[in-house]
């Protein structure tokens, strides 16, 4: 199939590459000239495992462009994967989607379908369909196909989805989109078809539920500390109940990234417009914001509220491992708070770069002049670190925001160890 993907961010790029791997011809369109030029020259704009190799392997099936040229005819499927940021008033900004739709309407030469992967307010795709129908006599049917891939495992998630949600109101469109996914040989139960509004709701509800789960475990972890329970043992007990599940129960310094913070707030706002107060999601947002202060307070208590001129070695900047993305990263919030209180910070991250902090490329060197250590992201590389390096810390103390050293007997090395949800 000839597929045209608009918006070459995480979702658009991963989808394009995976669909090329499935045998389709993909035209990737993004108005960011620099990004497209880089991609044409094999320079990948993001760090994401497997992307580089897959682009190389499928380069004959991938074309990168900044606009939909009239000559690019014969498109079977258009995919929209542009950003839908939250405006200051809490509304979802869908401007970029309309820009793409106008481009499609002005260039389409035959009946085809439009798959919307961008996260949009409930009811939006129906409105979009009405807009398209008033502007063209071609049959351009909208499918809502929210994406559930995670940064850091985007390719594997796309190619091995637990489920594919297809919101539709045209059999023609459903048939086409199933044809597109056919090479994945999905089982019947992996494909869930719904109406357009329900599909949009599934995306927001999924992300909000996961955010809720994280805030829940973070709050339970606080209570564990006060009651001398151990969150790791508590977690084991919780996870053994299949109704609760095994995933997204890692406590820490809060969730970040470009999705959970944005989508939870958007859902609360959508609900507000319908005079519904989403108390659970509002609380999940509040708890997440409080989590970083709770962790900061551990540090401040240790230092009797005075950290001015203390030097903190900080491991991990990215909002999660295996990505270089800093959007809404808890580490950045923490760095800003520490810096405001007069601390110096020396950071290390395998992939992420943050220009407002001193950063070293050699993990061992960040210990040279440090008073203490903070772990903000659980990269595998940190888990394998030589513990002897910790002896260099002048104050012999570690604040582990991701509990990665919870099973290492750091006391043996004369170190004081603070983590989340467990008293040292
Ligand atoms: C999330 C969803 O997991 C994807 O299904 C969805 O497609 C994506 O948003 C999106 O809407 O585009 P992502 O933000 O890439 O994916 O990463 P996650 O693995 O979900 O992690 C989000 C945040 O939660 C990270 O800061 C992570 O550290 C934190 N987290 C996750 C925890 O604190 N504890 C956990 O147990 C799990």
CSV table of C-alpha atoms and ligand atoms in Angstrom, one decimal, residues 11 147-151 203 207 210 214 248-250 254-256 259-260 263 319-320 378 402, ligand 1:
chain,number,residue,atom,x,y,z
A,11,UNK,CA,4.7,8.1,17.0
A,147,UNK,CA,-1.3,4.6,19.4
A,148,UNK,CA,-0.1,2.8,22.6
A,149,UNK,CA,3.6,2.6,22.0
A,150,UNK,CA,6.0,3.7,24.7
A,151,UNK,CA,9.1,5.7,24.2
A,203,UNK,CA,-6.7,6.5,24.6
A,207,UNK,CA,-3.1,6.9,29.9
A,210,UNK,CA,-1.8,4.2,34.2
A,214,UNK,CA,1.6,5.2,39.5
A,248,UNK,CA,3.0,0.1,36.4
A,249,UNK,CA,3.5,-0.4,40.1
A,250,UNK,CA,7.0,1.0,40.4
A,254,UNK,CA,6.7,10.6,39.7
A,255,UNK,CA,5.7,10.1,36.1
A,256,UNK,CA,6.8,12.4,33.3
A,259,UNK,CA,1.8,11.8,27.4
A,260,UNK,CA,0.7,11.2,31.0
A,263,UNK,CA,-3.4,13.5,28.7
A,319,UNK,CA,12.0,11.0,31.9
A,320,UNK,CA,12.5,7.3,31.6
A,378,UNK,CA,16.6,3.8,36.1
A,402,UNK,CA,14.0,4.8,41.4
B,1,LIG,C1,2.8,6.3,27.7
B,1,LIG,C2,1.9,5.0,27.6
B,1,LIG,O1,2.5,4.0,28.4
B,1,LIG,C3,1.8,4.5,26.2
B,1,LIG,O2,1.0,3.3,26.1
B,1,LIG,C4,1.3,5.6,25.3
B,1,LIG,O3,1.2,5.2,23.9
B,1,LIG,C5,2.1,6.8,25.4
B,1,LIG,O4,2.2,7.2,26.8
B,1,LIG,C6,1.5,7.9,24.6
B,1,LIG,O5,0.4,8.4,25.0
B,1,LIG,O6,2.0,8.3,23.5
B,1,LIG,P1,5.4,6.8,27.6
B,1,LIG,O7,5.0,8.1,28.2
B,1,LIG,O8,6.3,6.7,26.5
B,1,LIG,O9,4.1,5.9,27.2
B,1,LIG,O10,6.2,6.0,28.8
B,1,LIG,P2,5.7,5.0,30.0
B,1,LIG,O11,6.5,3.8,30.0
B,1,LIG,O12,4.3,4.9,30.1
B,1,LIG,O13,6.2,5.9,31.3
B,1,LIG,C7,5.6,7.2,31.6
B,1,LIG,C8,6.1,7.7,32.9
B,1,LIG,O14,5.7,6.9,34.0
B,1,LIG,C9,7.7,7.7,33.0
B,1,LIG,O15,8.1,8.9,33.6
B,1,LIG,C10,8.0,6.5,33.9
B,1,LIG,O16,9.2,6.6,34.7
B,1,LIG,C11,6.7,6.5,34.8
B,1,LIG,N1,6.4,5.2,35.4
B,1,LIG,C12,6.0,4.2,34.7
B,1,LIG,C13,6.6,5.1,36.8
B,1,LIG,O17,6.9,6.0,37.6
B,1,LIG,N2,6.3,3.8,37.4
B,1,LIG,C14,5.9,2.8,36.6
B,1,LIG,O18,5.6,1.7,37.2
B,1,LIG,C15,5.8,2.9,35.3
